[in-house]
PDB file of C-alpha atoms in Angstrom:
ATOM      1  CA  MET G 198       9.118  16.967  12.644  1.00 96.00           C
ATOM      2  CA  LYS G 199      10.977  16.815   9.310  1.00 97.00           C
ATOM      3  CA  LEU G 200       8.774  16.476   6.248  1.00 97.00           C
ATOM      4  CA  PHE G 201       9.896  15.921   2.680  1.00 97.00           C
ATOM      5  CA  ASP G 202       6.720  15.941   0.569  1.00 96.00           C
ATOM      6  CA  ASN G 203       7.998  16.620  -2.940  1.00 94.00           C
ATOM      7  CA  ILE G 204      10.303  13.669  -3.638  1.00 98.00           C
ATOM      8  CA  THR G 205       9.611  12.681  -7.239  1.00 98.00           C
ATOM      9  CA  LEU G 206      10.887   9.324  -8.468  1.00 98.00           C
ATOM     10  CA  THR G 207      10.512   7.899 -11.970  1.00 98.00           C
ATOM     11  CA  SER G 208       8.713   4.658 -12.617  1.00 98.00           C
ATOM     12  CA  SER G 209      10.312   2.106 -14.976  1.00 97.00           C
ATOM     13  CA  HIS G 210       6.901   2.015 -16.690  1.00 97.00           C
ATOM     14  CA  HIS G 211       6.002   4.806 -19.139  1.00 96.00           C
ATOM     15  CA  SER G 212       8.339   7.198 -17.183  1.00 97.00           C
ATOM     16  CA  LYS G 213       5.443   8.131 -14.941  1.00 98.00           C
ATOM     17  CA  LYS G 214       6.272   9.830 -11.695  1.00 98.00           C
ATOM     18  CA  ILE G 215       6.080   8.444  -8.189  1.00 98.00           C
ATOM     19  CA  LEU G 216       5.464  11.351  -5.788  1.00 98.00           C
ATOM     20  CA  THR G 217       6.687  10.355  -2.345  1.00 98.00           C
ATOM     21  CA  ASP G 218       6.780  11.936   1.094  1.00 98.00           C
ATOM     22  CA  ILE G 219       8.925  11.104   4.097  1.00 98.00           C
ATOM     23  CA  ARG G 220       8.538  12.259   7.614  1.00 98.00           C
ATOM     24  CA  TYR G 221      10.508  11.698  10.835  1.00 98.00           C
ATOM     25  CA  ILE G 222      11.777  13.512  13.893  1.00 98.00           C
ATOM     26  CA  PRO G 223      15.537  14.248  13.534  1.00 98.00           C
ATOM     27  CA  ASP G 224      17.375  13.120  16.645  1.00 96.00           C
ATOM     28  CA  HIS G 225      20.698  11.767  15.219  1.00 94.00           C
ATOM     29  CA  ARG G 226      19.614   8.185  16.057  1.00 97.00           C
ATOM     30  CA  LYS G 227      18.930   5.436  13.499  1.00 98.00           C
ATOM     31  CA  LYS G 228      15.220   4.798  13.261  1.00 98.00           C
ATOM     32  CA  PRO G 229      13.334   1.900  11.630  1.00 98.00           C
ATOM     33  CA  VAL G 230      11.612   2.701   8.357  1.00 98.00           C
ATOM     34  CA  ILE G 231       8.010   1.956   7.362  1.00 99.00           C
ATOM     35  CA  LEU G 232       7.081   2.035   3.676  1.00 99.00           C
ATOM     36  CA  PHE G 233       3.294   2.388   3.333  1.00 99.00           C
ATOM     37  CA  ILE G 234       1.520   1.322   0.102  1.00 99.00           C
ATOM     38  CA  HIS G 235      -1.997   2.626  -0.670  1.00 98.00           C
ATOM     39  CA  GLY G 236      -4.712   0.567  -2.306  1.00 98.00           C
ATOM     40  CA  PHE G 237      -7.024   0.753  -5.367  1.00 97.00           C
ATOM     41  CA  LYS G 238      -8.469   4.234  -5.837  1.00 97.00           C
ATOM     42  CA  GLY G 239      -6.139   5.290  -2.997  1.00 97.00           C
ATOM     43  CA  PHE G 240      -3.345   7.814  -2.713  1.00 98.00           C
ATOM     44  CA  LYS G 241      -0.696   8.701  -0.135  1.00 98.00           C
ATOM     45  CA  ASP G 242      -2.681  11.721   1.260  1.00 98.00           C
ATOM     46  CA  TRP G 243      -6.011   9.938   1.462  1.00 98.00           C
ATOM     47  CA  GLY G 244      -8.106  10.598   4.534  1.00 98.00           C
ATOM     48  CA  HIS G 245      -6.164  10.059   7.780  1.00 98.00           C
ATOM     49  CA  PHE G 246      -2.997   8.682   6.146  1.00 98.00           C
ATOM     50  CA  ASN G 247      -0.994  11.787   6.993  1.00 98.00           C
ATOM     51  CA  LEU G 248      -2.102  11.558  10.614  1.00 98.00           C
ATOM     52  CA  ILE G 249      -1.044   7.939  10.638  1.00 98.00           C
ATOM     53  CA  ALA G 250       2.369   8.931   9.360  1.00 98.00           C
ATOM     54  CA  ASP G 251       2.682  11.747  11.921  1.00 98.00           C
ATOM     55  CA  THR G 252       1.878   9.374  14.732  1.00 98.00           C
ATOM     56  CA  ALA G 253       4.454   6.826  13.485  1.00 98.00           C
ATOM     57  CA  ALA G 254       7.083   9.551  13.294  1.00 98.00           C
ATOM     58  CA  GLU G 255       6.355  10.563  16.852  1.00 98.00           C
ATOM     59  CA  GLU G 256       6.893   6.922  17.837  1.00 98.00           C
ATOM     60  CA  CYS G 257      10.430   7.087  16.424  1.00 98.00           C
ATOM     61  CA  PHE G 258       9.853   5.685  12.968  1.00 98.00           C
ATOM     62  CA  ILE G 259      10.652   7.077   9.596  1.00 98.00           C
ATOM     63  CA  PHE G 260       7.364   6.847   7.575  1.00 99.00           C
ATOM     64  CA  VAL G 261       7.400   6.807   3.794  1.00 99.00           C
ATOM     65  CA  LYS G 262       4.334   7.089   1.527  1.00 98.00           C
ATOM     66  CA  PRO G 263       4.386   7.119  -2.295  1.00 98.00           C
ATOM     67  CA  ASN G 264       1.679   7.757  -4.796  1.00 98.00           C
ATOM     68  CA  LEU G 265       2.190   4.746  -7.119  1.00 98.00           C
ATOM     69  CA  SER G 266       2.890   5.921 -10.658  1.00 98.00           C
ATOM     70  CA  HIS G 267      -0.379   4.810 -12.325  1.00 98.00           C
ATOM     71  CA  ASN G 268      -2.848   5.468  -9.479  1.00 98.00           C
ATOM     72  CA  GLY G 269      -4.413   8.318 -11.474  1.00 98.00           C
ATOM     73  CA  THR G 270      -2.942  11.251  -9.548  1.00 98.00           C
ATOM     74  CA  THR G 271      -0.081  13.453 -10.716  1.00 98.00           C
ATOM     75  CA  PRO G 272       2.626  15.391  -8.898  1.00 97.00           C
ATOM     76  CA  GLU G 273       0.739  18.583  -9.677  1.00 97.00           C
ATOM     77  CA  ASN G 274      -2.585  17.104  -8.485  1.00 97.00           C
ATOM     78  CA  PRO G 275      -1.581  14.555  -5.800  1.00 98.00           C
ATOM     79  CA  GLN G 276      -5.075  14.163  -4.363  1.00 97.00           C
ATOM     80  CA  ASP G 277      -7.132  14.200  -7.630  1.00 97.00           C
ATOM     81  CA  PHE G 278      -7.531  11.559 -10.293  1.00 98.00           C
ATOM     82  CA  ALA G 279      -6.282  13.861 -12.986  1.00 97.00           C
ATOM     83  CA  ASP G 280      -4.670  11.244 -15.171  1.00 98.00           C
ATOM     84  CA  LEU G 281      -7.252   8.641 -15.988  1.00 98.00           C
ATOM     85  CA  GLU G 282      -5.226   7.390 -18.948  1.00 98.00           C
ATOM     86  CA  ALA G 283      -2.503   6.317 -16.529  1.00 98.00           C
ATOM     87  CA  PHE G 284      -5.146   4.806 -14.266  1.00 98.00           C
ATOM     88  CA  SER G 285      -6.454   2.770 -17.154  1.00 98.00           C
ATOM     89  CA  GLU G 286      -2.959   1.373 -17.850  1.00 98.00           C
ATOM     90  CA  ASN G 287      -2.212   0.353 -14.273  1.00 98.00           C
ATOM     91  CA  ASN G 288      -1.529  -3.213 -13.317  1.00 98.00           C
ATOM     92  CA  PHE G 289      -0.121  -5.230 -10.454  1.00 98.00           C
ATOM     93  CA  SER G 290       3.369  -5.667 -12.001  1.00 98.00           C
ATOM     94  CA  ILE G 291       3.697  -1.890 -12.349  1.00 98.00           C
ATOM     95  CA  GLU G 292       2.695  -1.362  -8.650  1.00 98.00           C
ATOM     96  CA  LEU G 293       5.139  -4.036  -7.485  1.00 98.00           C
ATOM     97  CA  ASP G 294       7.968  -2.476  -9.570  1.00 98.00           C
ATOM     98  CA  ASP G 295       7.076   1.001  -8.228  1.00 98.00           C
ATOM     99  CA  THR G 296       7.351  -0.310  -4.714  1.00 98.00           C
ATOM    100  CA  GLY G 297      10.810  -1.608  -5.580  1.00 98.00           C
ATOM    101  CA  THR G 298      11.769   1.764  -7.010  1.00 98.00           C
ATOM    102  CA  VAL G 299      10.963   3.446  -3.720  1.00 98.00           C
ATOM    103  CA  ILE G 300      12.880   0.794  -1.747  1.00 98.00           C
ATOM    104  CA  ASN G 301      15.943   1.300  -4.064  1.00 98.00           C
ATOM    105  CA  TYR G 302      15.702   5.093  -3.476  1.00 98.00           C
ATOM    106  CA  LEU G 303      15.848   4.571   0.268  1.00 98.00           C
ATOM    107  CA  PHE G 304      19.098   2.626  -0.126  1.00 98.00           C
ATOM    108  CA  SER G 305      20.575   5.123  -2.634  1.00 98.00           C
ATOM    109  CA  GLN G 306      22.852   8.053  -2.041  1.00 97.00           C
ATOM    110  CA  ASP G 307      20.123  10.316  -3.392  1.00 97.00           C
ATOM    111  CA  CYS G 308      17.915   9.651  -0.411  1.00 98.00           C
ATOM    112  CA  VAL G 309      17.123  12.858   1.485  1.00 98.00           C
ATOM    113  CA  VAL G 310      17.251  11.171   4.868  1.00 98.00           C
ATOM    114  CA  PRO G 311      20.786  11.160   6.325  1.00 97.00           C
ATOM    115  CA  PRO G 312      22.245   7.697   7.041  1.00 96.00           C
ATOM    116  CA  SER G 313      22.604   8.790  10.706  1.00 96.00           C
ATOM    117  CA  GLU G 314      18.775   8.947  10.959  1.00 98.00           C
ATOM    118  CA  MET G 315      17.749   5.793   9.164  1.00 98.00           C
ATOM    119  CA  ASP G 316      18.138   2.152  10.111  1.00 98.00           C
ATOM    120  CA  LEU G 317      17.684   0.226   6.843  1.00 98.00           C
ATOM    121  CA  ASN G 318      18.372  -3.045   8.629  1.00 98.00           C
ATOM    122  CA  LYS G 319      14.881  -2.487   9.933  1.00 98.00           C
ATOM    123  CA  LEU G 320      12.869  -1.738   6.786  1.00 98.00           C
ATOM    124  CA  PHE G 321       9.224  -2.690   7.093  1.00 99.00           C
ATOM    125  CA  LEU G 322       6.345  -2.763   4.668  1.00 99.00           C
ATOM    126  CA  MET G 323       2.797  -1.792   5.448  1.00 99.00           C
ATOM    127  CA  GLY G 324      -0.083  -1.874   2.966  1.00 98.00           C
ATOM    128  CA  HIS G 325      -3.847  -1.165   2.891  1.00 98.00           C
ATOM    129  CA  SER G 326      -6.288  -3.275   0.826  1.00 98.00           C
ATOM    130  CA  ARG G 327      -4.774  -3.978  -2.520  1.00 98.00           C
ATOM    131  CA  GLY G 328      -1.586  -2.378  -1.159  1.00 98.00           C
ATOM    132  CA  GLY G 329      -1.609  -5.189   1.504  1.00 98.00           C
ATOM    133  CA  GLY G 330      -1.394  -7.783  -1.271  1.00 98.00           C
ATOM    134  CA  LEU G 331       1.441  -5.834  -2.900  1.00 98.00           C
ATOM    135  CA  VAL G 332       3.587  -5.626   0.216  1.00 98.00           C
ATOM    136  CA  LEU G 333       3.227  -9.434   0.824  1.00 98.00           C
ATOM    137  CA  LEU G 334       4.523 -10.104  -2.680  1.00 98.00           C
ATOM    138  CA  LYS G 335       7.352  -7.550  -2.310  1.00 98.00           C
ATOM    139  CA  ALA G 336       8.320  -8.930   1.061  1.00 98.00           C
ATOM    140  CA  LYS G 337       8.671 -12.362  -0.484  1.00 98.00           C
ATOM    141  CA  GLU G 338      10.853 -11.173  -3.369  1.00 97.00           C
ATOM    142  CA  ASP G 339      13.050  -8.608  -1.617  1.00 98.00           C
ATOM    143  CA  ARG G 340      15.259  -9.803   1.255  1.00 97.00           C
ATOM    144  CA  ARG G 341      15.856  -6.261   2.424  1.00 98.00           C
ATOM    145  CA  ILE G 342      12.406  -6.337   3.999  1.00 98.00           C
ATOM    146  CA  LYS G 343      12.457  -7.405   7.671  1.00 98.00           C
ATOM    147  CA  GLY G 344       8.763  -7.331   8.509  1.00 98.00           C
ATOM    148  CA  VAL G 345       5.341  -6.721   6.992  1.00 98.00           C
ATOM    149  CA  ALA G 346       1.981  -5.641   8.203  1.00 99.00           C
ATOM    150  CA  THR G 347      -1.313  -5.646   6.224  1.00 99.00           C
ATOM    151  CA  TRP G 348      -4.463  -3.639   6.883  1.00 99.00           C
ATOM    152  CA  SER G 349      -7.678  -4.918   5.212  1.00 98.00           C
ATOM    153  CA  ALA G 350      -5.622  -6.819   2.689  1.00 98.00           C
ATOM    154  CA  VAL G 351      -6.796  -8.837  -0.282  1.00 98.00           C
ATOM    155  CA  ASP G 352      -5.723 -12.449  -0.428  1.00 98.00           C
ATOM    156  CA  ASP G 353      -6.030 -12.684  -4.198  1.00 98.00           C
ATOM    157  CA  PHE G 354      -5.944 -10.008  -6.974  1.00 98.00           C
ATOM    158  CA  ASN G 355      -8.454 -11.883  -9.040  1.00 96.00           C
ATOM    159  CA  ARG G 356     -11.708 -10.527  -7.598  1.00 94.00           C
ATOM    160  CA  TRP G 357     -13.595 -10.382 -10.879  1.00 95.00           C
ATOM    161  CA  THR G 358     -16.688 -12.368 -11.878  1.00 94.00           C
ATOM    162  CA  ASP G 359     -16.775 -14.420 -15.045  1.00 93.00           C
ATOM    163  CA  ASN G 360     -19.500 -12.202 -16.508  1.00 93.00           C
ATOM    164  CA  LEU G 361     -17.478  -9.086 -15.925  1.00 93.00           C
ATOM    165  CA  LEU G 362     -14.387 -10.681 -17.485  1.00 96.00           C
ATOM    166  CA  LYS G 363     -16.304 -11.756 -20.623  1.00 95.00           C
ATOM    167  CA  GLY G 364     -17.639  -8.303 -21.349  1.00 95.00           C
ATOM    168  CA  TRP G 365     -14.433  -6.631 -20.300  1.00 97.00           C
ATOM    169  CA  LYS G 366     -12.354  -8.740 -22.736  1.00 96.00           C
ATOM    170  CA  GLU G 367     -14.737  -8.026 -25.582  1.00 96.00           C
ATOM    171  CA  ASN G 368     -14.685  -4.244 -24.988  1.00 96.00           C
ATOM    172  CA  GLU G 369     -11.040  -4.126 -23.839  1.00 97.00           C
ATOM    173  CA  ILE G 370     -12.008  -1.628 -21.155  1.00 97.00           C
ATOM    174  CA  ALA G 371     -14.300  -1.488 -18.130  1.00 96.00           C
ATOM    175  CA  TYR G 372     -15.279   1.395 -15.856  1.00 96.00           C
ATOM    176  CA  VAL G 373     -15.263   1.628 -12.108  1.00 96.00           C
ATOM    177  CA  TYR G 374     -17.528   4.295 -10.618  1.00 96.00           C
ATOM    178  CA  ASN G 375     -15.972   6.417  -7.923  1.00 96.00           C
ATOM    179  CA  SER G 376     -18.896   7.595  -5.724  1.00 93.00           C
ATOM    180  CA  ARG G 377     -16.691  10.164  -3.988  1.00 94.00           C
ATOM    181  CA  THR G 378     -15.380  11.958  -7.125  1.00 96.00           C
ATOM    182  CA  LYS G 379     -18.329  11.023  -9.378  1.00 96.00           C
ATOM    183  CA  GLN G 380     -15.882   9.717 -12.008  1.00 97.00           C
ATOM    184  CA  ASN G 381     -16.194   6.640 -14.212  1.00 97.00           C
ATOM    185  CA  MET G 382     -12.636   5.414 -13.969  1.00 98.00           C
ATOM    186  CA  PRO G 383     -11.368   3.305 -16.880  1.00 98.00           C
ATOM    187  CA  VAL G 384      -9.524   0.058 -16.386  1.00 98.00           C
ATOM    188  CA  LYS G 385      -8.065  -1.701 -19.398  1.00 98.00           C
ATOM    189  CA  TYR G 386      -8.256  -5.455 -19.763  1.00 98.00           C
ATOM    190  CA  GLN G 387      -4.461  -5.622 -19.784  1.00 98.00           C
ATOM    191  CA  ILE G 388      -4.514  -5.733 -15.978  1.00 98.00           C
ATOM    192  CA  VAL G 389      -6.120  -9.249 -16.332  1.00 98.00           C
ATOM    193  CA  GLU G 390      -3.545 -10.317 -18.899  1.00 98.00           C
ATOM    194  CA  ASP G 391      -0.759  -9.039 -16.570  1.00 98.00           C
ATOM    195  CA  LEU G 392      -2.101 -11.146 -13.763  1.00 98.00           C
ATOM    196  CA  LYS G 393      -2.239 -14.231 -15.955  1.00 97.00           C
ATOM    197  CA  SER G 394       1.154 -13.807 -17.575  1.00 98.00           C
ATOM    198  CA  ASN G 395       2.857 -13.078 -14.255  1.00 98.00           C
ATOM    199  CA  HIS G 396       0.919 -15.637 -12.279  1.00 97.00           C
ATOM    200  CA  GLU G 397       3.801 -16.879 -10.097  1.00 97.00           C
ATOM    201  CA  ARG G 398       5.117 -13.415  -9.186  1.00 98.00           C
ATOM    202  CA  LEU G 399       1.619 -12.115  -8.448  1.00 98.00           C
ATOM    203  CA  HIS G 400       0.270 -15.095  -6.519  1.00 98.00           C
ATOM    204  CA  ILE G 401      -0.378 -13.802  -3.023  1.00 98.00           C
ATOM    205  CA  SER G 402      -1.168 -17.207  -1.450  1.00 98.00           C
ATOM    206  CA  ASN G 403       2.056 -18.770  -2.655  1.00 98.00           C
ATOM    207  CA  ALA G 404       4.070 -15.807  -1.349  1.00 98.00           C
ATOM    208  CA  VAL G 405       2.416 -15.910   2.097  1.00 98.00           C
ATOM    209  CA  LYS G 406       3.097 -19.669   2.486  1.00 98.00           C
ATOM    210  CA  VAL G 407       6.865 -19.172   2.178  1.00 98.00           C
ATOM    211  CA  LEU G 408       7.139 -15.876   3.963  1.00 98.00           C
ATOM    212  CA  GLN G 409       9.732 -16.229   6.750  1.00 97.00           C
ATOM    213  CA  ILE G 410       9.733 -12.733   8.198  1.00 98.00           C
ATOM    214  CA  PRO G 411       7.459 -11.412  10.956  1.00 98.00           C
ATOM    215  CA  PHE G 412       3.987 -10.832   9.492  1.00 98.00           C
ATOM    216  CA  LEU G 413       1.008  -8.999  11.110  1.00 98.00           C
ATOM    217  CA  ILE G 414      -2.526  -9.246   9.669  1.00 99.00           C
ATOM    218  CA  VAL G 415      -5.009  -6.482  10.733  1.00 99.00           C
ATOM    219  CA  HIS G 416      -8.595  -6.578   9.545  1.00 98.00           C
ATOM    220  CA  GLY G 417     -12.024  -5.222  10.574  1.00 98.00           C
ATOM    221  CA  SER G 418     -14.808  -7.664  11.423  1.00 98.00           C
ATOM    222  CA  GLN G 419     -17.253  -5.472   9.414  1.00 98.00           C
ATOM    223  CA  ASP G 420     -15.049  -4.885   6.346  1.00 98.00           C
ATOM    224  CA  GLU G 421     -17.558  -4.274   3.558  1.00 98.00           C
ATOM    225  CA  THR G 422     -14.991  -4.342   0.738  1.00 97.00           C
ATOM    226  CA  VAL G 423     -12.639  -7.237   1.603  1.00 98.00           C
ATOM    227  CA  GLY G 424     -14.348  -9.718   3.868  1.00 98.00           C
ATOM    228  CA  VAL G 425     -12.724 -10.675   7.120  1.00 98.00           C
ATOM    229  CA  GLN G 426     -12.431 -14.261   5.837  1.00 98.00           C
ATOM    230  CA  SER G 427      -9.461 -13.012   3.715  1.00 98.00           C
ATOM    231  CA  ALA G 428      -7.485 -12.256   6.880  1.00 98.00           C
ATOM    232  CA  SER G 429      -8.355 -15.678   8.323  1.00 98.00           C
ATOM    233  CA  TYR G 430      -7.144 -17.310   5.196  1.00 98.00           C
ATOM    234  CA  LEU G 431      -3.848 -15.494   5.118  1.00 98.00           C
ATOM    235  CA  HIS G 432      -3.320 -16.436   8.768  1.00 98.00           C
ATOM    236  CA  LYS G 433      -4.104 -20.073   7.947  1.00 98.00           C
ATOM    237  CA  LEU G 434      -1.525 -20.048   5.119  1.00 98.00           C
ATOM    238  CA  ASN G 435       1.118 -18.718   7.458  1.00 98.00           C
ATOM    239  CA  PRO G 436       0.337 -19.800  11.046  1.00 97.00           C
ATOM    240  CA  GLN G 437       3.421 -17.981  12.301  1.00 97.00           C
ATOM    241  CA  SER G 438       1.748 -14.692  11.439  1.00 98.00           C
ATOM    242  CA  GLU G 439      -0.043 -12.592  14.014  1.00 98.00           C
ATOM    243  CA  LEU G 440      -3.740 -11.832  13.511  1.00 98.00           C
ATOM    244  CA  LEU G 441      -5.702  -8.893  14.833  1.00 98.00           C
ATOM    245  CA  ILE G 442      -9.428  -8.712  14.021  1.00 98.00           C
ATOM    246  CA  ILE G 443     -10.910  -5.397  15.199  1.00 98.00           C
ATOM    247  CA  ASP G 444     -14.521  -5.820  16.188  1.00 98.00           C
ATOM    248  CA  GLY G 445     -16.880  -3.558  14.270  1.00 98.00           C
ATOM    249  CA  ALA G 446     -14.171  -1.982  12.097  1.00 98.00           C
ATOM    250  CA  ASN G 447     -14.853  -1.330   8.449  1.00 98.00           C
ATOM    251  CA  HIS G 448     -12.539  -1.473   5.420  1.00 98.00           C
ATOM    252  CA  VAL G 449     -10.892   1.932   6.154  1.00 98.00           C
ATOM    253  CA  LEU G 450     -10.811   1.359   9.924  1.00 98.00           C
ATOM    254  CA  GLY G 451     -13.101   4.352  10.615  1.00 98.00           C
ATOM    255  CA  GLY G 452     -11.311   6.748   8.195  1.00 98.00           C
ATOM    256  CA  ALA G 453     -12.809   8.866   5.434  1.00 97.00           C
ATOM    257  CA  HIS G 454     -11.713  11.308   2.761  1.00 97.00           C
ATOM    258  CA  PRO G 455     -11.496  14.152   3.463  1.00 96.00           C
ATOM    259  CA  TYR G 456     -10.671  13.682   7.136  1.00 97.00           C
ATOM    260  CA  TYR G 457     -10.953  16.802   9.303  1.00 96.00           C
ATOM    261  CA  GLN G 458     -10.367  15.425  12.763  1.00 96.00           C
ATOM    262  CA  SER G 459      -7.110  16.003  14.677  1.00 96.00           C
ATOM    263  CA  ILE G 460      -7.083  12.537  16.241  1.00 98.00           C
ATOM    264  CA  LEU G 461      -7.265   9.155  14.552  1.00 98.00           C
ATOM    265  CA  PRO G 462     -10.503   7.089  14.562  1.00 98.00           C
ATOM    266  CA  ASP G 463     -10.659   4.588  17.420  1.00 98.00           C
ATOM    267  CA  HIS G 464     -10.307   1.570  15.111  1.00 98.00           C
ATOM    268  CA  THR G 465      -7.309   3.048  13.379  1.00 98.00           C
ATOM    269  CA  GLN G 466      -5.719   3.878  16.726  1.00 98.00           C
ATOM    270  CA  THR G 467      -6.086   0.202  17.678  1.00 98.00           C
ATOM    271  CA  ALA G 468      -4.573  -0.991  14.411  1.00 98.00           C
ATOM    272  CA  LEU G 469      -1.714   1.492  14.464  1.00 98.00           C
ATOM    273  CA  LYS G 470      -0.811   0.840  18.110  1.00 98.00           C
ATOM    274  CA  GLN G 471      -0.594  -2.842  17.421  1.00 98.00           C
ATOM    275  CA  THR G 472       1.280  -2.353  14.140  1.00 98.00           C
ATOM    276  CA  LEU G 473       3.932  -0.054  15.654  1.00 98.00           C
ATOM    277  CA  ASN G 474       4.390  -2.326  18.697  1.00 98.00           C
ATOM    278  CA  PHE G 475       4.786  -5.267  16.291  1.00 98.00           C
ATOM    279  CA  PHE G 476       7.558  -3.504  14.354  1.00 98.00           C
ATOM    280  CA  LYS G 477       9.291  -2.288  17.505  1.00 98.00           C
ATOM    281  CA  HIS G 478       9.767  -5.872  18.588  1.00 98.00           C
ATOM    282  CA  ILE G 479      11.368  -7.087  15.374  1.00 97.00           C
TER     283      ILE G 479
END
């Protein structure tokens, strides 16, 4: 397997870096490309994501995973939230633009993957949680995308209560506790203002309604973070989509960080098998 794990792109926002990895099996045949976008408090090497990427590569895909520029990690510390200032300045527009930066790289002459190995006429997006919302928006605004799959996706970025918003606006900053790292992670109110000022671009429901490319929705019936009703709602908005509800699966489909097993969790295996089959038939 070929692995490039030190590709460093530059975001159009604050010149922050987008560390990206690409893996595939070289065979001199053009392979479809999957670009995977992580979610909130996520990163490209979280838990079982590398094992997912390896499996996709073994199934004759090129699998691409970036750390979005303001997710709190750095190229030097790709699995640690070492840049909380960047994390505090993150917003949905930045993440959507970062996704576009990675897509542009894949189409550029700078891309490390030889054209003989990559079929950019079959470029697919895949996103988890908040990343699921992002890939739906990017699929709507970028015609180079030929299919999209969401795992545990949000159906709306506005998931804040009125009480939270009031105090947040007054203080200009709020904190999200990360129980894994024991960090209080700062989030500036500008993320709310970004959502308001870019309402049309960031409106997931409107994007889904007009999406005309193949669309797969995967969700766990026991998702404790984004309720399964979000998946049902997305499917209702776009009845041409395919819906897979995995009975008993949680938000991360059985994964955890760190993940020490050599095989994927059962629920992730189910999700990935369906996702790869979905993309193969586009």
